[in-house]
Coordinates of C-alpha atoms in Angstrom, one line a residue:
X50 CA 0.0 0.0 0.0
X51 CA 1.5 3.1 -0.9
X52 CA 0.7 6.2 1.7
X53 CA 1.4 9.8 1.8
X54 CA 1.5 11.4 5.5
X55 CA 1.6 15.0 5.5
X56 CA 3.2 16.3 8.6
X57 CA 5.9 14.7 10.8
X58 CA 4.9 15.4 14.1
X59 CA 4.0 13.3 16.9
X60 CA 1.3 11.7 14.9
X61 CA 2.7 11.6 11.5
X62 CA 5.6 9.9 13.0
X63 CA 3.5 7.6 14.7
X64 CA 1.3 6.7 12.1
X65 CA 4.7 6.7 9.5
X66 CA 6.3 4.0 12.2
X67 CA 3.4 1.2 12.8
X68 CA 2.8 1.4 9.0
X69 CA 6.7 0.9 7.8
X70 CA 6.7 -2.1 9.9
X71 CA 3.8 -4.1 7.5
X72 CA 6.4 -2.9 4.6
X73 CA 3.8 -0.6 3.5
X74 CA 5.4 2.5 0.6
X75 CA 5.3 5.5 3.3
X76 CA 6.2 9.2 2.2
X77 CA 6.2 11.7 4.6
X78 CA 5.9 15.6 4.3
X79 CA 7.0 18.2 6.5
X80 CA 7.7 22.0 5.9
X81 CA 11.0 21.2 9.2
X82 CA 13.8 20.1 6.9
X83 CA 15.1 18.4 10.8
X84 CA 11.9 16.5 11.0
X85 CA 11.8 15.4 7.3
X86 CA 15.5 14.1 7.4
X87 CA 14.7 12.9 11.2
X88 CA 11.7 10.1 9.1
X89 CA 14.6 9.1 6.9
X90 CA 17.0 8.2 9.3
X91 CA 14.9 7.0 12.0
X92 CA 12.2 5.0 9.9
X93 CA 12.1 3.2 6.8
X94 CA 10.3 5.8 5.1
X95 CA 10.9 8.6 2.4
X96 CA 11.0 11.9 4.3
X97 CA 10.1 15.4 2.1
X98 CA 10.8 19.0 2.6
X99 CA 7.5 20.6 1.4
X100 CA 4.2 22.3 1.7
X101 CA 1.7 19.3 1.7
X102 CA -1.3 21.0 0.2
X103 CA 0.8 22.4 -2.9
X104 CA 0.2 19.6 -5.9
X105 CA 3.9 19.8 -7.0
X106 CA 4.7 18.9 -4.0
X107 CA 2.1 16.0 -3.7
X108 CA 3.1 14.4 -7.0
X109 CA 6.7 14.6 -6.3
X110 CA 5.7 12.4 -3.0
X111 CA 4.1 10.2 -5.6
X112 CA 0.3 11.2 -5.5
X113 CA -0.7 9.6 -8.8
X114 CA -0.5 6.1 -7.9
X115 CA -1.1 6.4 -3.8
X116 CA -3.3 4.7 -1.9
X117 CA -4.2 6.9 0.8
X118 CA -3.3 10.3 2.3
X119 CA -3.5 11.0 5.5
X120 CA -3.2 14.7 6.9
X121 CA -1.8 16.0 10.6
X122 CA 0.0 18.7 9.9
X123 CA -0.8 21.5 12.9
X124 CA -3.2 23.6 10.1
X125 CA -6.6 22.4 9.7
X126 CA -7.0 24.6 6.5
X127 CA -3.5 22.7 5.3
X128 CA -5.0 19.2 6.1
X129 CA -8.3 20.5 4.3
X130 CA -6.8 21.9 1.4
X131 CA -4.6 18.6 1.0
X132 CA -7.3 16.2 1.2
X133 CA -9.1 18.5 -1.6
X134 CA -5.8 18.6 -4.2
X135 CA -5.6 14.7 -3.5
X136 CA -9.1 14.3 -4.4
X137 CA -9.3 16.4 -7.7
X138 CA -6.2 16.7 -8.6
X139 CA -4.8 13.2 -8.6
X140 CA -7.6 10.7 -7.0
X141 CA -6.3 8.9 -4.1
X142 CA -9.4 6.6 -3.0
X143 CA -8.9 7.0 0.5
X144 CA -8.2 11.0 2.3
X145 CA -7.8 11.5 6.2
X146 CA -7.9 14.4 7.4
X147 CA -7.1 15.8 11.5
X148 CA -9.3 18.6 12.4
X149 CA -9.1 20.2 15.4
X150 CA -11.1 24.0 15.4
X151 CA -14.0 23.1 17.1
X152 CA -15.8 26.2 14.3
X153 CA -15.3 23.2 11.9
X154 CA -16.6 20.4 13.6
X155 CA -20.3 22.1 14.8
X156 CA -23.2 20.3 13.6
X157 CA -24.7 22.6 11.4
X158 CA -21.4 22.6 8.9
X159 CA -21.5 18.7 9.3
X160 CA -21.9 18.6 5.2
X161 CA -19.0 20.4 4.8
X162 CA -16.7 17.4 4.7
X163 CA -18.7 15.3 2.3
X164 CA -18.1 13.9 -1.0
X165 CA -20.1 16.5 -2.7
X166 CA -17.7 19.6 -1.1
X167 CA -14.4 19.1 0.1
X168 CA -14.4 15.3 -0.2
X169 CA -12.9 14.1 3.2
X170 CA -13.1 10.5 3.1
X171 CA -12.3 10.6 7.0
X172 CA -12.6 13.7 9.6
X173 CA -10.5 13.0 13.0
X174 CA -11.0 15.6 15.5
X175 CA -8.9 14.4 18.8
X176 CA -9.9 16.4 20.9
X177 CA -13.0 15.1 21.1
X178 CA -12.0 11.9 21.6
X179 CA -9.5 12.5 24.0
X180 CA -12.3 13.9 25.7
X181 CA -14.7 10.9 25.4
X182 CA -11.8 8.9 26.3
X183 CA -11.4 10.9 29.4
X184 CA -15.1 10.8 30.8
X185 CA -15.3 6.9 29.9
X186 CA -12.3 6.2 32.5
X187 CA -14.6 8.7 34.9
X188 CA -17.2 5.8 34.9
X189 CA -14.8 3.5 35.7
X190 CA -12.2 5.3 38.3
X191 CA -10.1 2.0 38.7
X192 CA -9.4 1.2 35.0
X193 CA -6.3 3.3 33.3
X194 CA -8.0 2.1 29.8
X195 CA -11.5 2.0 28.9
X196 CA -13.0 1.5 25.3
X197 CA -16.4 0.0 24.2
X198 CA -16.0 -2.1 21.7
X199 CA -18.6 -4.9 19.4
X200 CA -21.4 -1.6 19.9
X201 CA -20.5 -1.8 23.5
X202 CA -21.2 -5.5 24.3
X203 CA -17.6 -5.9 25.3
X204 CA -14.5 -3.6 26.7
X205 CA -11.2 -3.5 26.6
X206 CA -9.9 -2.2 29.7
X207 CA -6.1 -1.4 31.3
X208 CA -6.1 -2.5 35.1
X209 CA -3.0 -2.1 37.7
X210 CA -2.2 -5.2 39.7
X211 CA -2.6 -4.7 43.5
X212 CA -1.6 -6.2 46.5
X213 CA -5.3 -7.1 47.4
X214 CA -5.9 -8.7 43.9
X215 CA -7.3 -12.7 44.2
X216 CA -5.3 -12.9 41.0
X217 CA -1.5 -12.5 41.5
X218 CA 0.4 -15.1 41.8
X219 CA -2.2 -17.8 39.9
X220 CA -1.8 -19.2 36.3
X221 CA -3.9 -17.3 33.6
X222 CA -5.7 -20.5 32.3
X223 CA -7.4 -21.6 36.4
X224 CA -8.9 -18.3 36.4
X225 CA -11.9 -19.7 34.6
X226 CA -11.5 -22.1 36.7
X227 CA -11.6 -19.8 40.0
X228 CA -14.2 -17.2 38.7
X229 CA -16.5 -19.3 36.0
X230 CA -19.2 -16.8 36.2
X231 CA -16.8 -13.8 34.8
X232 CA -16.5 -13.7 31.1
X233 CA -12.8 -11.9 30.7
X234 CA -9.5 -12.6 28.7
X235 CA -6.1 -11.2 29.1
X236 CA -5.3 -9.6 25.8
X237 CA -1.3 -8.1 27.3
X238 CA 0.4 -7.7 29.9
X239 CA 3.1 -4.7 30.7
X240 CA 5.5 -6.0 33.3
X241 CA 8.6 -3.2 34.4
X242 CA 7.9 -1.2 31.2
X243 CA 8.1 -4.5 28.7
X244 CA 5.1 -6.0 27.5
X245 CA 4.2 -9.5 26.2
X246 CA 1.2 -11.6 25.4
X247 CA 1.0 -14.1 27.9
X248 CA -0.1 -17.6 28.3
X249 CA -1.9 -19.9 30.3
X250 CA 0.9 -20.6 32.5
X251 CA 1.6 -16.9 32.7
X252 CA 1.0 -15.6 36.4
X253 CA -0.2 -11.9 36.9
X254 CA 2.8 -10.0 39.4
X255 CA 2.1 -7.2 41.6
X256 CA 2.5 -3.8 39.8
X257 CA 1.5 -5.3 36.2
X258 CA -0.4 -3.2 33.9
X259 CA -2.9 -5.8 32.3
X260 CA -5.0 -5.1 29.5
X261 CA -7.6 -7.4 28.4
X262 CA -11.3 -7.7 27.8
X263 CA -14.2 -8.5 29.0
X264 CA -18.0 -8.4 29.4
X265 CA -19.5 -5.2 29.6
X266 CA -22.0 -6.3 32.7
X267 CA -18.8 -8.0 34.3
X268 CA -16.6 -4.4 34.3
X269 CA -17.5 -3.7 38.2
X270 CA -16.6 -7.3 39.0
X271 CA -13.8 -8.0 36.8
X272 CA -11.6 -4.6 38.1
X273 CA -12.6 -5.6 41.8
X274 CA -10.2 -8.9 41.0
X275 CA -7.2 -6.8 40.6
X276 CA -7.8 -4.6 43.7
X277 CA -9.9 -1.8 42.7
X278 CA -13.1 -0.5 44.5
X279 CA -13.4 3.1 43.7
X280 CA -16.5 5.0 43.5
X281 CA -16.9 7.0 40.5
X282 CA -16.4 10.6 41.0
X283 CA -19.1 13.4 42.5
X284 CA -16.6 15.9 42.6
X285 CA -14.2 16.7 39.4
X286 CA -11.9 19.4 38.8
X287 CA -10.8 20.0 35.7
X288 CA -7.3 22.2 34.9
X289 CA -8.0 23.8 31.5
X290 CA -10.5 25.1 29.6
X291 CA -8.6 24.7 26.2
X292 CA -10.4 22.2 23.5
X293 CA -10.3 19.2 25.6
X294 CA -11.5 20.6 28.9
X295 CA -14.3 22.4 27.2
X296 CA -15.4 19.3 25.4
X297 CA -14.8 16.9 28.4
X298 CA -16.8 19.5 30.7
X299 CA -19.9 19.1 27.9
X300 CA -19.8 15.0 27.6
X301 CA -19.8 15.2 31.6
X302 CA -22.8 17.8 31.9
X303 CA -24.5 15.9 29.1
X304 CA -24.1 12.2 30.3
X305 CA -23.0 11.9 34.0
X306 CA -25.5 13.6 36.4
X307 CA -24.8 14.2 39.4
X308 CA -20.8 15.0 38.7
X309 CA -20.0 18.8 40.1
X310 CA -17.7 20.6 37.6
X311 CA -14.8 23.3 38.7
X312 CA -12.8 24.1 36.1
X313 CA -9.4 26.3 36.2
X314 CA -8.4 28.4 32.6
X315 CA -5.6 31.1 33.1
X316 CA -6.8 32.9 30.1
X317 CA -9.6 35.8 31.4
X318 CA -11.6 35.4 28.1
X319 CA -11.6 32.2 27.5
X320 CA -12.8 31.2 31.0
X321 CA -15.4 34.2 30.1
X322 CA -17.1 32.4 27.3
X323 CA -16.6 29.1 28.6
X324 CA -18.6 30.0 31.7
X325 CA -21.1 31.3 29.2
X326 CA -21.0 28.5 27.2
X327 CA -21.9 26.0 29.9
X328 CA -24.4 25.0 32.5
X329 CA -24.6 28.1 35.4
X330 CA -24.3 25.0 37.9
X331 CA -20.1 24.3 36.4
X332 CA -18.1 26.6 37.9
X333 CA -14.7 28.3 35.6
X334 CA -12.2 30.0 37.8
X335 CA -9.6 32.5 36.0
X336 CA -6.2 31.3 37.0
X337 CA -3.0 29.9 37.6
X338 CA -3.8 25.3 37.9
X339 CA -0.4 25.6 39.9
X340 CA -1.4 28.6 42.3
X341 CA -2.6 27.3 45.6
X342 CA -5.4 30.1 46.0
X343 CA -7.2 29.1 43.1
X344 CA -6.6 25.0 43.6
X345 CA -8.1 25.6 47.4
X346 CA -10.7 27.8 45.6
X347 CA -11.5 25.0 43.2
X348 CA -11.8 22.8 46.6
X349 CA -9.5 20.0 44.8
X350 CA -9.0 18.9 48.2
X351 CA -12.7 17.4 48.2
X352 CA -12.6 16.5 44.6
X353 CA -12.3 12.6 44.0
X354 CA -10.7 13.4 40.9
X355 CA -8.6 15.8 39.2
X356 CA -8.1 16.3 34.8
X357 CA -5.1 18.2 34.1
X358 CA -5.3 19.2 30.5
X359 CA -3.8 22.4 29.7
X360 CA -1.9 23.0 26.7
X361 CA 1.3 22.6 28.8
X362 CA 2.8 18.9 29.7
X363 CA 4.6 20.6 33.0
X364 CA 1.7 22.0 33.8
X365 CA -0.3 19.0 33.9
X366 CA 2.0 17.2 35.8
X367 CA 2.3 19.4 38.8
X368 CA -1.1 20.3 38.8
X369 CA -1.8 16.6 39.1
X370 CA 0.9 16.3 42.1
X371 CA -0.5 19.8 43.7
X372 CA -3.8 18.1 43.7
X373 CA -3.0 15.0 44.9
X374 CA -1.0 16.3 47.9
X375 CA -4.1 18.6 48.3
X376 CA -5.9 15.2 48.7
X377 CA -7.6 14.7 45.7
X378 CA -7.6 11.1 45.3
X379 CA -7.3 10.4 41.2
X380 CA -5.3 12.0 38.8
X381 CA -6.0 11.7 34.7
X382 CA -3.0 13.6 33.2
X383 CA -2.6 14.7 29.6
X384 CA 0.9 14.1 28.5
X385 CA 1.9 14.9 24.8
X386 CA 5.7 14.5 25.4
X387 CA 6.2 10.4 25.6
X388 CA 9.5 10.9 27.1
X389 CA 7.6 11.9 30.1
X390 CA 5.8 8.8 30.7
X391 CA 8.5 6.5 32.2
X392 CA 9.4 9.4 34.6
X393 CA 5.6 10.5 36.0
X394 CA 4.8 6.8 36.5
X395 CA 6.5 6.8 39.5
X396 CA 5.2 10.4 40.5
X397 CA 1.3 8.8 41.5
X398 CA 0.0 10.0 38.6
X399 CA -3.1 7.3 38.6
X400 CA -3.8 8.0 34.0
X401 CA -1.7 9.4 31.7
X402 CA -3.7 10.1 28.4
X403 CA -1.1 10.6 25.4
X404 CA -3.0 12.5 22.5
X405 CA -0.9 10.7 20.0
X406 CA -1.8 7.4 20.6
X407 CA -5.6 8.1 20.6
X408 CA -5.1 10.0 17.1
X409 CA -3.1 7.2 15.9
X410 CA -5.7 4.3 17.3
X411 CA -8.4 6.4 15.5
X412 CA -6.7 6.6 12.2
X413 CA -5.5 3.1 12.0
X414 CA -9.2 1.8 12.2
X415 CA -9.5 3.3 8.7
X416 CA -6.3 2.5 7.5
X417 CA -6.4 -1.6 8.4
X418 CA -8.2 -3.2 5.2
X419 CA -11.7 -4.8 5.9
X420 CA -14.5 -4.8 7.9
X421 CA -12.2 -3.2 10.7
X422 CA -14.6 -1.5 13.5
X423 CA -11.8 -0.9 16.2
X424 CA -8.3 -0.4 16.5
X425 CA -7.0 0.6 19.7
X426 CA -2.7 0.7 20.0
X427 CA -1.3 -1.1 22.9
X428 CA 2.0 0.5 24.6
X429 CA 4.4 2.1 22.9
X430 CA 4.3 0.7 19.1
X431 CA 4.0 -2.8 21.5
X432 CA 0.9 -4.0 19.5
X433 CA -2.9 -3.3 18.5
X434 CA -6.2 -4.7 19.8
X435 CA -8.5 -4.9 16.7
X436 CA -12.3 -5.8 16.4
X437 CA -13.5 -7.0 13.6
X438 CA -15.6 -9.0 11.4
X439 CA -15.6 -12.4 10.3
X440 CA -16.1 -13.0 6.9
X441 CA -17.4 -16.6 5.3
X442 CA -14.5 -17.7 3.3
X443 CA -11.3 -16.3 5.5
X444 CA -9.0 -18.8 7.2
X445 CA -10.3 -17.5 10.7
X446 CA -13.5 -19.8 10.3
X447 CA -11.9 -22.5 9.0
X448 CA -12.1 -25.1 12.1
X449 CA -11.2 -24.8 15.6
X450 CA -9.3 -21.5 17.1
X451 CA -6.5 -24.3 18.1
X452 CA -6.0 -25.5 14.0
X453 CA -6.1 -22.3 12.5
X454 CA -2.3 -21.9 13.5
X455 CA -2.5 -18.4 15.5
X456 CA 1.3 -17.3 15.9
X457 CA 3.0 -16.4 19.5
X458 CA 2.3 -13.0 20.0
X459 CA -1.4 -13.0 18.6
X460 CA -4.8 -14.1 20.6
X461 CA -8.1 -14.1 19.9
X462 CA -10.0 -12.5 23.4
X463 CA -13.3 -12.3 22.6
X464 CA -16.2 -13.1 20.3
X465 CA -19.5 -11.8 20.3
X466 CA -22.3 -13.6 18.5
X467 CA -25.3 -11.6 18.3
X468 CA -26.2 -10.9 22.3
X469 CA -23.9 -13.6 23.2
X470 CA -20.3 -12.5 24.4
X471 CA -18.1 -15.8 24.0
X472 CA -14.2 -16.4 25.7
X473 CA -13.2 -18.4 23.1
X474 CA -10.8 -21.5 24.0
X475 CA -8.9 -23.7 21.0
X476 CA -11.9 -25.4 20.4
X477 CA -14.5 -22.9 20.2
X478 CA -14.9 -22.5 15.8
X479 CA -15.7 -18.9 14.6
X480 CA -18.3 -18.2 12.8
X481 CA -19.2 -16.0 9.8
X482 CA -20.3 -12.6 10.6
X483 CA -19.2 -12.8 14.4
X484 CA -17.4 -9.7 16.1
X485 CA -14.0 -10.5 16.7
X486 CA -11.3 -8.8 19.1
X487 CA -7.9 -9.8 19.0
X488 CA -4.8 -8.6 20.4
X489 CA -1.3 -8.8 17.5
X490 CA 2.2 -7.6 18.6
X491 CA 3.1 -5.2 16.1
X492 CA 5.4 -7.5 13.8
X493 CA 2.1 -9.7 13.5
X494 CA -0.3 -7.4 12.3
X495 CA 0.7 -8.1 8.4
X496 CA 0.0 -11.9 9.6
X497 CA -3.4 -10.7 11.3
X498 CA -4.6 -9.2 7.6
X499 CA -4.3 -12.7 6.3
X500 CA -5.9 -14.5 8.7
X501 CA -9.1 -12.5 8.4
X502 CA -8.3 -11.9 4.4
X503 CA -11.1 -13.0 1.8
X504 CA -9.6 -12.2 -1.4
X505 CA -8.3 -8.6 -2.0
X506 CA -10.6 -7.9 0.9
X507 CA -9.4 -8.1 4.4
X508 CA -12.0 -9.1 7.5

């Protein structure tokens, strides 16, 4: 598949990484000659100096036979204007596009985007879904992950191991065993930074990050077994009022009553028309997250749970540690820098949302071939959980889970047949047209396609 990313940021890079490895044709534009040269040396991709929504540019990065584009730069009205010149100018079937000026993304200019005008094949805004991201780990205060997936008949959470979890120290494959009644799979398992995908002889340690999934009705029960018996928050304090905050503030007014809002924006006008813009009973106070005046004004002392996320990482980090001192008793911090994450997992920082990695998970649901309805990354380029469908004639339904010769590194978690949520073991047979979630280390996602492949068409 040949792909052209414009922009080399965070996300570009990302995206320009996890698809090098499936020996995809990647060319990446960037108007920084350091982070164009920075793709070529560090990835085995083609990094170009140039302005991504001119056409010169875009045929020199070989737009006439490409695949797909996908645009991040930092301007909307660049990634808009390059979707357009890919469309009419040279035809690439398949246009992505980040948008993040919320004037964009209001409902009445919803047309905008389509076919018939500027002919975005795909509009990410991720800001948006940071924010959704955000408020769905509200509802469940003792997961670090949280994600519906199969139309919400399943999750795939993140849990921490601790020392009060039944489950440490105990094989993987007696826990059906132990807890028969729980429907639940581990999908990963982080273990002093380094992930793998374990197996039934596996034991969960104290401190693990596990990710795995698991029946939506059994969430309460199944984050209970590793320790965890928070109440969801009453009281939420939220340190700025920038794209995020505003949107998260919304989802949490919207669809969690009874949740009391404070939110902190050191910008007098903005905090002016987002106190305008919101319910009288959320309260915006102008000022510093890291001044101890306007924290004790805010009351994040009470509050169950603080959201730091301003535009600065620093910022978020202290204001995190500020509050938790304070006696707030969750933090959810927004880091962009991934440097930053080894170093603040130590600090009691309880979430760390990475921007990136939500971006990147939400474009690579439209980038994997198929009848792809999730992707969700796992770790640092460690791996990706996809659901998807099963199609009639692809080697996935060909006999038994056990025959169909699933590599080391890949596992099927889940399947849901109409209402039914199934934890499949090697003799359970998938069927046509089930929902599938499965968990592939990233050198296995090329091996994933085929499994699922029916023809040119993949899942």
């Amino acid at each position: 598949m040949k792909v052209i990313i414009c922009g080399a940021g965070q996300v570009g890079a990302s995206i320009a990484r996890h698809l090098a490895q499936e020996d995809n044709d990647i060319t990446v534009i960037d108007t920084s000659t350091e982070l164009a040269q920075r793709m070529d040396e560090s990835h085995d991709v083609r990094g170009m100096v140039g302005y991504a929504s001119h056409p010169d540019v875009l045929a020199q990065a070989g737009a006439r036979d490409a695949d797909m584009l996908i645009a991040v730069t930092h301007s909307d009205e660049v990634n808009i204007v390059a979707c357009e010149v890919a469309n009419s100018v040279f035809n690439i079937p398949l246009r992505i596009a980040r948008i993040r000026k919320q004037a964009y993304l209001r409902p009445e200019w919803s047309t905008m985007f389509s076919a018939e005008h500027l002919a975005i094949s795909v509009v990410i805004s991720p800001e948006v879904e940071i924010a959704h991201s955000i408020a769905r780990r509200l509802r469940s205060p003792g997961a670090f992950e949280m994600l519906p997936l199969a139309e919400g008949k399943v999750h795939l959470i993140g849990v921490h191991c601790t020392t009060s979890s039944p489950l440490l120290n105990t094989p993987l494959r007696r826990l059906t065993e132990m807890f028969p009644d729980v429907r639940a799979a581990v999908l990963a398992v982080f273990r002093d930074g380094t992930g793998f995908v374990p197996k039934g002889n596996d034991m969960l340690r104290l401190g693990d990050d596990v990710h795995l999934v698991c029946r939506t009705a059994d969430i309460v029960r199944v984050v209970s077994l590793f320790g965890h018996t928070e109440a969801p928050a009453r009281r939420l304090v939220i340190a700025g009022g920038g794209n995020v905050g505003f949107n998260l503030a919304q989802v949490v007014e919207r669809h969690m009553r009874g949740i009391s809002i404070k939110m902190i924006e050191s910008n007098a006008a903005r905090a002016e028309l987002i106190s305008r813009s919101l319910r009288s009973s959320t309260v915006v106070l102008n000022g510093d997250a890291l001044d101890n005046e306007i924290l004790e004004e805010a009351q994040v002392g009470r509050a169950e749970t603080i959201v730091a996320v301003t535009n600065d990482d620093e910022t978020n980090v202290f204001a995190s540690l500020l509050a938790k001192r304070a006696g707030c008793e969750r933090a959810i911090t927004l880091l962009n820098k991934t440097s930053y994450a080894p170093i603040v997992a130590g600090l009691g920082m309880d979430v760390v949302v990475n921007p990136s990695a939500v971006t990147v998970s939400s474009i690579l649901r439209h980038v994997r071939r198929g009848r792809v309805a999730a992707v969700q990354t796992i770790g640092d380029n460690f791996g990706e959980v996809v659901e998807a469908e099963a199609l009639e004639t692809s080697r996935a339904v060909s006999g038994p889970i056990g025959s169909i010769g699933l590599p080391p590194g890949m596992i099927i978690g889940a399947l849901v047949r109409g209402n039914e949520v199934i934890i499949p073991t090697s003799q359970t047979v998938i069927q046509p047209h089930d929902r599938v979630v499965v968990m592939a280390t990233a050198d296995l996602v090329r091996k994933l396609e085929k499994l699922f492949a029916v023809g040119l068409e993949f899942f």
